Amino acid sequence: MPPRRPSLFTGRAKSRNASPSNRNSIQKRRLGEDEPAAHTLRACERRGSIREGREGEREMDAFYSASSAYGAAASGWGYDSLKNFRQISPAVQSHLKLVYLTLCVALAASAVGAYLHIALNIGGMLTMLGCVGSIAWLFAVPVYEERKRFGLLLTAALLEGTSIGPLIKVAVDFDPSILVTAFVGTAIAFGCFTCAAIVAKRREYLYLGGLLSSGLSILLWLQLAASIFGHGTSSFMFEVYFGLLIFLGYMVYDTQEIIERAHHGDMDYIKHALTLFTDFVAVLVRILVVMLKNASDKSEEKKRKKRS
């Protein structure tokens, strides 16, 4: 007969019948045998908690990145959007550089024309007609004759400067700081509206063309009515502010139109620079008129206070 194996009950009975010292040794053995399993369980629990923590951090990061991306997409503005010129091809970017460089040269020529009027008093109706004739001649010359067209642009800018020379002379005689402030304000407004048009989506502001054209026609009709029936100070200032609003809108519209035309192959940087030059001068003249009016009103109030 094979020997019988001790059953669990016999082992338990033996452990019960064993002495206290033997019982302690048995318990220590069992604890020693269970310690590796306990360490393994603890390690697994720690790994699981670490994994859960990492997964939670990843989920939170994904949530915050998605929410920030959604907020930027909803608002349309952000630091990344200011650096994003992917919608503008490199060819169009180089074209815009030429346009703004030509614009700066035209503004310098206009400043020379204003100085010539202050020194020689040559500005007036003849210079205005000469400016219009130069612009018409520029549009009649073919695009490939760049030197001739560039010279006509500088001529038109020079004559434009002499035409607005009387207003600039009044500002210089009254307070030279007004002229500097008006020019800086116009440059800041031009830069801000131009950047807004460049950073915005393509064709986003082109819908303003109809509204601006309607506003410009209203302005022309108001000026025609004022020349026939006369106008007071309030109507004149309304025309000035209304025209300022219109030409600020044209800064945005013309910039996006230039970009869109360049995307379609129209790289006539001289004509585009002339368009922006017209907007810049129109805004500068109106800001200068507003500042001169405010300065004259303040000086009159001071004189009244001194008399009283």
PDB file of C-alpha atoms in Angstrom:
ATOM      1  CA  MET A   1       0.000   0.000   0.000  1.00  0.00           C
ATOM      2  CA  PRO A   2       1.415   3.435  -0.899  1.00  0.00           C
ATOM      3  CA  PRO A   3       1.864   5.847   1.950  1.00  0.00           C
ATOM      4  CA  ARG A   4      -0.891   8.350   2.422  1.00  0.00           C
ATOM      5  CA  ARG A   5      -0.197  12.009   1.854  1.00  0.00           C
ATOM      6  CA  PRO A   6      -0.920  14.278   4.753  1.00  0.00           C
ATOM      7  CA  SER A   7      -4.072  16.218   4.158  1.00  0.00           C
ATOM      8  CA  LEU A   8      -4.682  19.861   4.927  1.00  0.00           C
ATOM      9  CA  PHE A   9      -6.710  18.935   7.941  1.00  0.00           C
ATOM     10  CA  THR A  10      -3.889  16.931   9.400  1.00  0.00           C
ATOM     11  CA  GLY A  11      -1.481  19.829   8.749  1.00  0.00           C
ATOM     12  CA  ARG A  12      -3.840  22.234  10.419  1.00  0.00           C
ATOM     13  CA  ALA A  13      -4.350  19.856  13.307  1.00  0.00           C
ATOM     14  CA  LYS A  14      -0.614  19.529  13.724  1.00  0.00           C
ATOM     15  CA  SER A  15      -0.201  23.272  13.676  1.00  0.00           C
ATOM     16  CA  ARG A  16      -2.919  23.577  16.278  1.00  0.00           C
ATOM     17  CA  ASN A  17      -1.351  20.911  18.473  1.00  0.00           C
ATOM     18  CA  ALA A  18       2.122  22.393  18.053  1.00  0.00           C
ATOM     19  CA  SER A  19       3.777  24.389  20.775  1.00  0.00           C
ATOM     20  CA  PRO A  20       3.655  28.212  20.793  1.00  0.00           C
ATOM     21  CA  SER A  21       7.264  28.465  19.631  1.00  0.00           C
ATOM     22  CA  ASN A  22       6.554  26.134  16.734  1.00  0.00           C
ATOM     23  CA  ARG A  23       3.430  28.113  15.877  1.00  0.00           C
ATOM     24  CA  ASN A  24       5.433  31.344  15.714  1.00  0.00           C
ATOM     25  CA  SER A  25       8.000  29.731  13.462  1.00  0.00           C
ATOM     26  CA  ILE A  26       5.251  28.438  11.177  1.00  0.00           C
ATOM     27  CA  GLN A  27       3.634  31.886  10.981  1.00  0.00           C
ATOM     28  CA  LYS A  28       7.004  33.476  10.205  1.00  0.00           C
ATOM     29  CA  ARG A  29       7.544  30.961   7.437  1.00  0.00           C
ATOM     30  CA  ARG A  30       4.128  31.733   5.997  1.00  0.00           C
ATOM     31  CA  LEU A  31       4.779  35.475   6.239  1.00  0.00           C
ATOM     32  CA  GLY A  32       8.163  35.011   4.602  1.00  0.00           C
ATOM     33  CA  GLU A  33       6.542  33.055   1.826  1.00  0.00           C
ATOM     34  CA  ASP A  34       3.841  35.750   1.398  1.00  0.00           C
ATOM     35  CA  GLU A  35       6.229  38.752   1.442  1.00  0.00           C
ATOM     36  CA  PRO A  36       7.325  38.456  -2.239  1.00  0.00           C
ATOM     37  CA  ALA A  37       3.709  38.236  -3.323  1.00  0.00           C
ATOM     38  CA  ALA A  38       2.853  41.286  -1.224  1.00  0.00           C
ATOM     39  CA  HIS A  39       5.759  43.241  -2.703  1.00  0.00           C
ATOM     40  CA  THR A  40       4.647  42.218  -6.171  1.00  0.00           C
ATOM     41  CA  LEU A  41       1.097  43.369  -5.483  1.00  0.00           C
ATOM     42  CA  ARG A  42       2.317  46.695  -4.111  1.00  0.00           C
ATOM     43  CA  ALA A  43       4.573  47.231  -7.125  1.00  0.00           C
ATOM     44  CA  CYS A  44       1.690  46.480  -9.482  1.00  0.00           C
ATOM     45  CA  GLU A  45      -0.540  48.886  -7.603  1.00  0.00           C
ATOM     46  CA  ARG A  46       2.126  51.595  -7.792  1.00  0.00           C
ATOM     47  CA  ARG A  47       2.643  51.011 -11.506  1.00  0.00           C
ATOM     48  CA  GLY A  48      -1.086  51.136 -12.082  1.00  0.00           C
ATOM     49  CA  SER A  49      -1.432  54.379 -10.139  1.00  0.00           C
ATOM     50  CA  ILE A  50       1.515  55.896 -12.043  1.00  0.00           C
ATOM     51  CA  ARG A  51       0.008  54.853 -15.361  1.00  0.00           C
ATOM     52  CA  GLU A  52      -3.364  56.260 -14.364  1.00  0.00           C
ATOM     53  CA  GLY A  53      -1.713  59.523 -13.307  1.00  0.00           C
ATOM     54  CA  ARG A  54       0.168  59.798 -16.593  1.00  0.00           C
ATOM     55  CA  GLU A  55      -2.950  59.038 -18.586  1.00  0.00           C
ATOM     56  CA  GLY A  56      -4.832  61.677 -16.602  1.00  0.00           C
ATOM     57  CA  GLU A  57      -2.107  64.227 -17.276  1.00  0.00           C
ATOM     58  CA  ARG A  58      -2.190  63.395 -20.981  1.00  0.00           C
ATOM     59  CA  GLU A  59      -5.960  63.772 -21.060  1.00  0.00           C
ATOM     60  CA  MET A  60      -5.749  67.141 -19.285  1.00  0.00           C
ATOM     61  CA  ASP A  61      -3.024  68.352 -21.648  1.00  0.00           C
ATOM     62  CA  ALA A  62      -5.074  67.261 -24.634  1.00  0.00           C
ATOM     63  CA  PHE A  63      -8.126  69.011 -23.197  1.00  0.00           C
ATOM     64  CA  TYR A  64      -6.280  72.273 -22.577  1.00  0.00           C
ATOM     65  CA  SER A  65      -4.594  72.203 -25.983  1.00  0.00           C
ATOM     66  CA  ALA A  66      -7.911  71.508 -27.679  1.00  0.00           C
ATOM     67  CA  SER A  67      -9.638  74.273 -25.729  1.00  0.00           C
ATOM     68  CA  SER A  68      -6.871  76.762 -26.517  1.00  0.00           C
ATOM     69  CA  ALA A  69      -6.937  75.782 -30.182  1.00  0.00           C
ATOM     70  CA  TYR A  70     -10.704  76.149 -30.228  1.00  0.00           C
ATOM     71  CA  GLY A  71     -10.463  79.553 -28.567  1.00  0.00           C
ATOM     72  CA  ALA A  72      -7.847  80.723 -31.048  1.00  0.00           C
ATOM     73  CA  ALA A  73      -9.900  79.427 -33.949  1.00  0.00           C
ATOM     74  CA  ALA A  74     -13.040  81.048 -32.617  1.00  0.00           C
ATOM     75  CA  SER A  75     -11.416  84.404 -32.043  1.00  0.00           C
ATOM     76  CA  GLY A  76      -9.200  84.237 -35.135  1.00  0.00           C
ATOM     77  CA  TRP A  77      -6.389  86.058 -33.339  1.00  0.00           C
ATOM     78  CA  GLY A  78      -3.353  84.938 -31.432  1.00  0.00           C
ATOM     79  CA  TYR A  79       0.412  85.030 -31.434  1.00  0.00           C
ATOM     80  CA  ASP A  80       0.561  82.079 -33.832  1.00  0.00           C
ATOM     81  CA  SER A  81      -1.880  83.753 -36.205  1.00  0.00           C
ATOM     82  CA  LEU A  82       0.285  86.869 -36.254  1.00  0.00           C
ATOM     83  CA  LYS A  83       3.204  84.764 -37.470  1.00  0.00           C
ATOM     84  CA  ASN A  84       1.129  82.696 -39.873  1.00  0.00           C
ATOM     85  CA  PHE A  85       1.721  83.772 -43.469  1.00  0.00           C
ATOM     86  CA  ARG A  86       1.031  80.371 -45.021  1.00  0.00           C
ATOM     87  CA  GLN A  87      -1.936  81.732 -46.940  1.00  0.00           C
ATOM     88  CA  ILE A  88       0.398  84.202 -48.686  1.00  0.00           C
ATOM     89  CA  SER A  89       2.786  82.565 -51.120  1.00  0.00           C
ATOM     90  CA  PRO A  90       6.474  83.604 -51.223  1.00  0.00           C
ATOM     91  CA  ALA A  91       5.940  85.328 -54.581  1.00  0.00           C
ATOM     92  CA  VAL A  92       3.134  87.438 -53.124  1.00  0.00           C
ATOM     93  CA  GLN A  93       5.241  88.240 -50.064  1.00  0.00           C
ATOM     94  CA  SER A  94       8.067  89.547 -52.238  1.00  0.00           C
ATOM     95  CA  HIS A  95       5.501  91.527 -54.224  1.00  0.00           C
ATOM     96  CA  LEU A  96       4.199  93.124 -51.021  1.00  0.00           C
ATOM     97  CA  LYS A  97       7.745  94.083 -50.054  1.00  0.00           C
ATOM     98  CA  LEU A  98       8.134  95.881 -53.378  1.00  0.00           C
ATOM     99  CA  VAL A  99       4.773  97.589 -52.925  1.00  0.00           C
ATOM    100  CA  TYR A 100       5.581  98.957 -49.475  1.00  0.00           C
ATOM    101  CA  LEU A 101       9.098  99.966 -50.484  1.00  0.00           C
ATOM    102  CA  THR A 102       7.667 101.889 -53.434  1.00  0.00           C
ATOM    103  CA  LEU A 103       5.083 103.424 -51.117  1.00  0.00           C
ATOM    104  CA  CYS A 104       7.830 104.702 -48.806  1.00  0.00           C
ATOM    105  CA  VAL A 105       9.651 106.278 -51.758  1.00  0.00           C
ATOM    106  CA  ALA A 106       6.414 107.929 -52.910  1.00  0.00           C
ATOM    107  CA  LEU A 107       5.795 109.334 -49.427  1.00  0.00           C
ATOM    108  CA  ALA A 108       9.325 110.742 -49.389  1.00  0.00           C
ATOM    109  CA  ALA A 109       8.673 112.418 -52.760  1.00  0.00           C
ATOM    110  CA  SER A 110       5.431 113.845 -51.400  1.00  0.00           C
ATOM    111  CA  ALA A 111       7.294 115.269 -48.401  1.00  0.00           C
ATOM    112  CA  VAL A 112       9.742 116.933 -50.799  1.00  0.00           C
ATOM    113  CA  GLY A 113       6.793 118.434 -52.681  1.00  0.00           C
ATOM    114  CA  ALA A 114       5.321 119.835 -49.463  1.00  0.00           C
ATOM    115  CA  TYR A 115       8.695 121.345 -48.571  1.00  0.00           C
ATOM    116  CA  LEU A 116       8.906 122.943 -52.017  1.00  0.00           C
ATOM    117  CA  HIS A 117       5.541 124.592 -51.459  1.00  0.00           C
ATOM    118  CA  ILE A 118       6.594 125.912 -48.047  1.00  0.00           C
ATOM    119  CA  ALA A 119       9.811 127.286 -49.533  1.00  0.00           C
ATOM    120  CA  LEU A 120       8.557 128.492 -52.938  1.00  0.00           C
ATOM    121  CA  ASN A 121       4.752 128.633 -52.569  1.00  0.00           C
ATOM    122  CA  ILE A 122       4.073 126.693 -55.770  1.00  0.00           C
ATOM    123  CA  GLY A 123       1.146 124.516 -54.675  1.00  0.00           C
ATOM    124  CA  GLY A 124      -2.364 125.071 -55.951  1.00  0.00           C
ATOM    125  CA  MET A 125      -4.829 124.061 -58.614  1.00  0.00           C
ATOM    126  CA  LEU A 126      -2.175 123.617 -61.299  1.00  0.00           C
ATOM    127  CA  THR A 127      -0.223 121.113 -59.242  1.00  0.00           C
ATOM    128  CA  MET A 128      -3.430 119.213 -58.516  1.00  0.00           C
ATOM    129  CA  LEU A 129      -4.231 119.012 -62.228  1.00  0.00           C
ATOM    130  CA  GLY A 130      -0.648 117.952 -62.899  1.00  0.00           C
ATOM    131  CA  CYS A 131      -0.992 115.179 -60.318  1.00  0.00           C
ATOM    132  CA  VAL A 132      -4.190 113.902 -61.946  1.00  0.00           C
ATOM    133  CA  GLY A 133      -2.558 114.043 -65.379  1.00  0.00           C
ATOM    134  CA  SER A 134       0.487 112.112 -64.152  1.00  0.00           C
ATOM    135  CA  ILE A 135      -1.725 109.387 -62.701  1.00  0.00           C
ATOM    136  CA  ALA A 136      -3.705 109.129 -65.948  1.00  0.00           C
ATOM    137  CA  TRP A 137      -0.472 108.920 -67.924  1.00  0.00           C
ATOM    138  CA  LEU A 138       0.819 106.218 -65.572  1.00  0.00           C
ATOM    139  CA  PHE A 139      -2.225 104.040 -66.248  1.00  0.00           C
ATOM    140  CA  ALA A 140      -1.797 104.550 -69.996  1.00  0.00           C
ATOM    141  CA  VAL A 141       1.834 103.372 -70.044  1.00  0.00           C
ATOM    142  CA  PRO A 142       2.345  99.590 -70.501  1.00  0.00           C
ATOM    143  CA  VAL A 143       3.331  97.561 -67.479  1.00  0.00           C
ATOM    144  CA  TYR A 144       6.717  96.464 -68.837  1.00  0.00           C
ATOM    145  CA  GLU A 145       7.996 100.081 -68.912  1.00  0.00           C
ATOM    146  CA  GLU A 146       8.750 100.107 -65.213  1.00  0.00           C
ATOM    147  CA  ARG A 147      11.194 103.014 -65.160  1.00  0.00           C
ATOM    148  CA  LYS A 148       8.817 105.350 -66.917  1.00  0.00           C
ATOM    149  CA  ARG A 149       5.911 104.339 -64.722  1.00  0.00           C
ATOM    150  CA  PHE A 150       8.041 104.656 -61.598  1.00  0.00           C
ATOM    151  CA  GLY A 151       9.057 108.169 -62.647  1.00  0.00           C
ATOM    152  CA  LEU A 152       5.415 109.079 -63.245  1.00  0.00           C
ATOM    153  CA  LEU A 153       4.543 107.744 -59.794  1.00  0.00           C
ATOM    154  CA  LEU A 154       7.193 109.922 -58.169  1.00  0.00           C
ATOM    155  CA  THR A 155       6.002 112.907 -60.205  1.00  0.00           C
ATOM    156  CA  ALA A 156       2.420 112.352 -59.095  1.00  0.00           C
ATOM    157  CA  ALA A 157       3.540 112.005 -55.470  1.00  0.00           C
ATOM    158  CA  LEU A 158       5.623 115.185 -55.709  1.00  0.00           C
ATOM    159  CA  LEU A 159       2.718 117.156 -57.159  1.00  0.00           C
ATOM    160  CA  GLU A 160       0.373 115.693 -54.558  1.00  0.00           C
ATOM    161  CA  GLY A 161       2.698 116.948 -51.841  1.00  0.00           C
ATOM    162  CA  THR A 162       2.744 120.435 -53.325  1.00  0.00           C
ATOM    163  CA  SER A 163      -1.070 120.347 -53.616  1.00  0.00           C
ATOM    164  CA  ILE A 164      -1.550 119.650 -49.905  1.00  0.00           C
ATOM    165  CA  GLY A 165       1.311 122.030 -49.128  1.00  0.00           C
ATOM    166  CA  PRO A 166      -0.984 124.929 -48.105  1.00  0.00           C
ATOM    167  CA  LEU A 167      -2.607 122.786 -45.407  1.00  0.00           C
ATOM    168  CA  ILE A 168       0.788 121.598 -44.182  1.00  0.00           C
ATOM    169  CA  LYS A 169       2.047 125.180 -44.109  1.00  0.00           C
ATOM    170  CA  VAL A 170      -0.902 126.202 -41.941  1.00  0.00           C
ATOM    171  CA  ALA A 171      -0.108 123.356 -39.549  1.00  0.00           C
ATOM    172  CA  VAL A 172       3.587 124.294 -39.413  1.00  0.00           C
ATOM    173  CA  ASP A 173       2.784 127.961 -38.773  1.00  0.00           C
ATOM    174  CA  PHE A 174       0.231 127.121 -36.091  1.00  0.00           C
ATOM    175  CA  ASP A 175       2.081 124.317 -34.272  1.00  0.00           C
ATOM    176  CA  PRO A 176       4.671 122.005 -35.899  1.00  0.00           C
ATOM    177  CA  SER A 177       3.913 119.267 -33.380  1.00  0.00           C
ATOM    178  CA  ILE A 178       0.439 118.897 -34.916  1.00  0.00           C
ATOM    179  CA  LEU A 179       1.966 117.849 -38.227  1.00  0.00           C
ATOM    180  CA  VAL A 180       4.255 115.322 -36.560  1.00  0.00           C
ATOM    181  CA  THR A 181       1.416 113.895 -34.473  1.00  0.00           C
ATOM    182  CA  ALA A 182      -0.870 113.632 -37.501  1.00  0.00           C
ATOM    183  CA  PHE A 183       1.770 111.835 -39.551  1.00  0.00           C
ATOM    184  CA  VAL A 184       2.631 109.416 -36.740  1.00  0.00           C
ATOM    185  CA  GLY A 185      -1.053 108.719 -36.100  1.00  0.00           C
ATOM    186  CA  THR A 186      -1.662 108.067 -39.786  1.00  0.00           C
ATOM    187  CA  ALA A 187       1.347 105.750 -39.967  1.00  0.00           C
ATOM    188  CA  ILE A 188       0.163 103.799 -36.907  1.00  0.00           C
ATOM    189  CA  ALA A 189      -3.370 103.492 -38.276  1.00  0.00           C
ATOM    190  CA  PHE A 190      -2.031 102.422 -41.658  1.00  0.00           C
ATOM    191  CA  GLY A 191       0.225  99.810 -40.074  1.00  0.00           C
ATOM    192  CA  CYS A 192      -2.529  98.404 -37.853  1.00  0.00           C
ATOM    193  CA  PHE A 193      -5.155  98.152 -40.594  1.00  0.00           C
ATOM    194  CA  THR A 194      -2.631  96.740 -43.046  1.00  0.00           C
ATOM    195  CA  CYS A 195      -1.528  94.051 -40.578  1.00  0.00           C
ATOM    196  CA  ALA A 196      -5.171  93.209 -39.891  1.00  0.00           C
ATOM    197  CA  ALA A 197      -5.778  92.753 -43.610  1.00  0.00           C
ATOM    198  CA  ILE A 198      -2.636  90.636 -44.083  1.00  0.00           C
ATOM    199  CA  VAL A 199      -3.228  88.370 -41.073  1.00  0.00           C
ATOM    200  CA  ALA A 200      -6.934  87.878 -41.828  1.00  0.00           C
ATOM    201  CA  LYS A 201      -8.193  85.122 -44.078  1.00  0.00           C
ATOM    202  CA  ARG A 202      -8.144  85.619 -47.803  1.00  0.00           C
ATOM    203  CA  ARG A 203     -11.088  87.576 -49.219  1.00  0.00           C
ATOM    204  CA  GLU A 204     -12.435  88.148 -45.702  1.00  0.00           C
ATOM    205  CA  TYR A 205     -12.748  91.934 -46.072  1.00  0.00           C
ATOM    206  CA  LEU A 206     -13.424  92.131 -49.793  1.00  0.00           C
ATOM    207  CA  TYR A 207     -17.146  92.378 -49.075  1.00  0.00           C
ATOM    208  CA  LEU A 208     -16.448  95.926 -47.839  1.00  0.00           C
ATOM    209  CA  GLY A 209     -15.930  97.079 -51.425  1.00  0.00           C
ATOM    210  CA  GLY A 210     -19.607  97.716 -52.087  1.00  0.00           C
ATOM    211  CA  LEU A 211     -20.159  99.526 -48.793  1.00  0.00           C
ATOM    212  CA  LEU A 212     -17.071 101.691 -49.235  1.00  0.00           C
ATOM    213  CA  SER A 213     -17.991 102.573 -52.810  1.00  0.00           C
ATOM    214  CA  SER A 214     -21.468 103.593 -51.677  1.00  0.00           C
ATOM    215  CA  GLY A 215     -20.001 105.673 -48.866  1.00  0.00           C
ATOM    216  CA  LEU A 216     -17.564 107.349 -51.242  1.00  0.00           C
ATOM    217  CA  SER A 217     -20.360 108.241 -53.651  1.00  0.00           C
ATOM    218  CA  ILE A 218     -22.364 109.710 -50.749  1.00  0.00           C
ATOM    219  CA  LEU A 219     -19.330 111.750 -49.748  1.00  0.00           C
ATOM    220  CA  LEU A 220     -18.938 113.092 -53.288  1.00  0.00           C
ATOM    221  CA  TRP A 221     -22.610 114.065 -53.429  1.00  0.00           C
ATOM    222  CA  LEU A 222     -22.304 115.836 -50.071  1.00  0.00           C
ATOM    223  CA  GLN A 223     -19.303 117.801 -51.293  1.00  0.00           C
ATOM    224  CA  LEU A 224     -21.126 118.706 -54.492  1.00  0.00           C
ATOM    225  CA  ALA A 225     -24.163 119.898 -52.545  1.00  0.00           C
ATOM    226  CA  ALA A 226     -21.927 121.874 -50.190  1.00  0.00           C
ATOM    227  CA  SER A 227     -20.190 123.574 -53.120  1.00  0.00           C
ATOM    228  CA  ILE A 228     -23.566 124.622 -54.550  1.00  0.00           C
ATOM    229  CA  PHE A 229     -25.576 125.480 -51.441  1.00  0.00           C
ATOM    230  CA  GLY A 230     -22.749 126.103 -48.994  1.00  0.00           C
ATOM    231  CA  HIS A 231     -22.167 124.345 -45.690  1.00  0.00           C
ATOM    232  CA  GLY A 232     -21.505 125.192 -42.095  1.00  0.00           C
ATOM    233  CA  THR A 233     -18.892 123.998 -39.667  1.00  0.00           C
ATOM    234  CA  SER A 234     -20.901 121.000 -38.481  1.00  0.00           C
ATOM    235  CA  SER A 235     -21.564 119.693 -41.991  1.00  0.00           C
ATOM    236  CA  PHE A 236     -17.912 120.193 -42.921  1.00  0.00           C
ATOM    237  CA  MET A 237     -16.702 118.236 -39.897  1.00  0.00           C
ATOM    238  CA  PHE A 238     -19.233 115.511 -40.666  1.00  0.00           C
ATOM    239  CA  GLU A 239     -17.742 115.192 -44.141  1.00  0.00           C
ATOM    240  CA  VAL A 240     -14.241 115.053 -42.664  1.00  0.00           C
ATOM    241  CA  TYR A 241     -15.062 112.317 -40.146  1.00  0.00           C
ATOM    242  CA  PHE A 242     -17.137 110.374 -42.647  1.00  0.00           C
ATOM    243  CA  GLY A 243     -14.336 110.524 -45.205  1.00  0.00           C
ATOM    244  CA  LEU A 244     -11.815 109.450 -42.568  1.00  0.00           C
ATOM    245  CA  LEU A 245     -13.915 106.391 -41.774  1.00  0.00           C
ATOM    246  CA  ILE A 246     -14.263 105.519 -45.455  1.00  0.00           C
ATOM    247  CA  PHE A 247     -10.559 105.764 -46.260  1.00  0.00           C
ATOM    248  CA  LEU A 248      -9.590 103.772 -43.174  1.00  0.00           C
ATOM    249  CA  GLY A 249     -11.838 101.052 -44.541  1.00  0.00           C
ATOM    250  CA  TYR A 250     -10.177 101.406 -47.923  1.00  0.00           C
ATOM    251  CA  MET A 251      -6.810 100.681 -46.304  1.00  0.00           C
ATOM    252  CA  VAL A 252      -8.042  97.234 -45.316  1.00  0.00           C
ATOM    253  CA  TYR A 253      -9.950  96.606 -48.527  1.00  0.00           C
ATOM    254  CA  ASP A 254      -7.163  97.726 -50.872  1.00  0.00           C
ATOM    255  CA  THR A 255      -4.576  95.644 -49.015  1.00  0.00           C
ATOM    256  CA  GLN A 256      -6.614  92.470 -49.382  1.00  0.00           C
ATOM    257  CA  GLU A 257      -7.436  93.310 -52.979  1.00  0.00           C
ATOM    258  CA  ILE A 258      -3.729  93.741 -53.741  1.00  0.00           C
ATOM    259  CA  ILE A 259      -2.978  90.360 -52.153  1.00  0.00           C
ATOM    260  CA  GLU A 260      -5.782  88.676 -54.075  1.00  0.00           C
ATOM    261  CA  ARG A 261      -4.737  90.250 -57.373  1.00  0.00           C
ATOM    262  CA  ALA A 262      -1.150  89.156 -56.753  1.00  0.00           C
ATOM    263  CA  HIS A 263      -2.354  85.588 -56.170  1.00  0.00           C
ATOM    264  CA  HIS A 264      -4.009  85.759 -59.582  1.00  0.00           C
ATOM    265  CA  GLY A 265      -0.843  87.021 -61.289  1.00  0.00           C
ATOM    266  CA  ASP A 266      -1.253  90.821 -61.139  1.00  0.00           C
ATOM    267  CA  MET A 267       2.225  91.899 -59.958  1.00  0.00           C
ATOM    268  CA  ASP A 268       1.947  95.589 -60.875  1.00  0.00           C
ATOM    269  CA  TYR A 269       3.578  96.928 -57.720  1.00  0.00           C
ATOM    270  CA  ILE A 270       3.622 100.526 -58.990  1.00  0.00           C
ATOM    271  CA  LYS A 271      -0.142 100.669 -59.411  1.00  0.00           C
ATOM    272  CA  HIS A 272      -0.675  98.971 -56.062  1.00  0.00           C
ATOM    273  CA  ALA A 273       1.693 101.393 -54.332  1.00  0.00           C
ATOM    274  CA  LEU A 274      -0.224 104.287 -55.904  1.00  0.00           C
ATOM    275  CA  THR A 275      -3.474 102.908 -54.472  1.00  0.00           C
ATOM    276  CA  LEU A 276      -2.064 102.714 -50.949  1.00  0.00           C
ATOM    277  CA  PHE A 277      -0.431 106.128 -51.348  1.00  0.00           C
ATOM    278  CA  THR A 278      -3.823 107.652 -52.157  1.00  0.00           C
ATOM    279  CA  ASP A 279      -5.346 106.075 -49.042  1.00  0.00           C
ATOM    280  CA  PHE A 280      -2.478 107.260 -46.849  1.00  0.00           C
ATOM    281  CA  VAL A 281      -2.655 110.867 -48.050  1.00  0.00           C
ATOM    282  CA  ALA A 282      -6.449 110.968 -47.733  1.00  0.00           C
ATOM    283  CA  VAL A 283      -6.287 109.794 -44.112  1.00  0.00           C
ATOM    284  CA  LEU A 284      -3.389 112.147 -43.303  1.00  0.00           C
ATOM    285  CA  VAL A 285      -5.225 115.200 -44.644  1.00  0.00           C
ATOM    286  CA  ARG A 286      -8.371 114.443 -42.648  1.00  0.00           C
ATOM    287  CA  ILE A 287      -6.515 113.731 -39.416  1.00  0.00           C
ATOM    288  CA  LEU A 288      -4.598 116.967 -39.890  1.00  0.00           C
ATOM    289  CA  VAL A 289      -7.826 118.923 -40.425  1.00  0.00           C
ATOM    290  CA  VAL A 290      -9.380 117.425 -37.291  1.00  0.00           C
ATOM    291  CA  MET A 291      -6.331 118.214 -35.173  1.00  0.00           C
ATOM    292  CA  LEU A 292      -6.102 121.772 -36.502  1.00  0.00           C
ATOM    293  CA  LYS A 293      -9.789 122.331 -35.764  1.00  0.00           C
ATOM    294  CA  ASN A 294      -9.413 121.052 -32.205  1.00  0.00           C
ATOM    295  CA  ALA A 295      -6.273 123.113 -31.624  1.00  0.00           C
ATOM    296  CA  SER A 296      -7.916 126.286 -32.957  1.00  0.00           C
ATOM    297  CA  ASP A 297     -10.961 125.727 -30.741  1.00  0.00           C
ATOM    298  CA  LYS A 298      -8.738 125.330 -27.689  1.00  0.00           C
ATOM    299  CA  SER A 299      -6.798 128.488 -28.530  1.00  0.00           C
ATOM    300  CA  GLU A 300     -10.042 130.450 -28.936  1.00  0.00           C
ATOM    301  CA  GLU A 301     -11.280 129.211 -25.570  1.00  0.00           C
ATOM    302  CA  LYS A 302      -8.042 130.323 -23.935  1.00  0.00           C
ATOM    303  CA  LYS A 303      -8.369 133.764 -25.518  1.00  0.00           C
ATOM    304  CA  ARG A 304     -11.943 134.073 -24.271  1.00  0.00           C
ATOM    305  CA  LYS A 305     -10.898 133.133 -20.756  1.00  0.00           C
ATOM    306  CA  LYS A 306      -8.135 135.730 -20.818  1.00  0.00           C
ATOM    307  CA  ARG A 307     -10.537 138.427 -22.009  1.00  0.00           C
ATOM    308  CA  SER A 308     -13.085 137.560 -19.375  1.00  0.00           C
TER     309      SER A 308
END
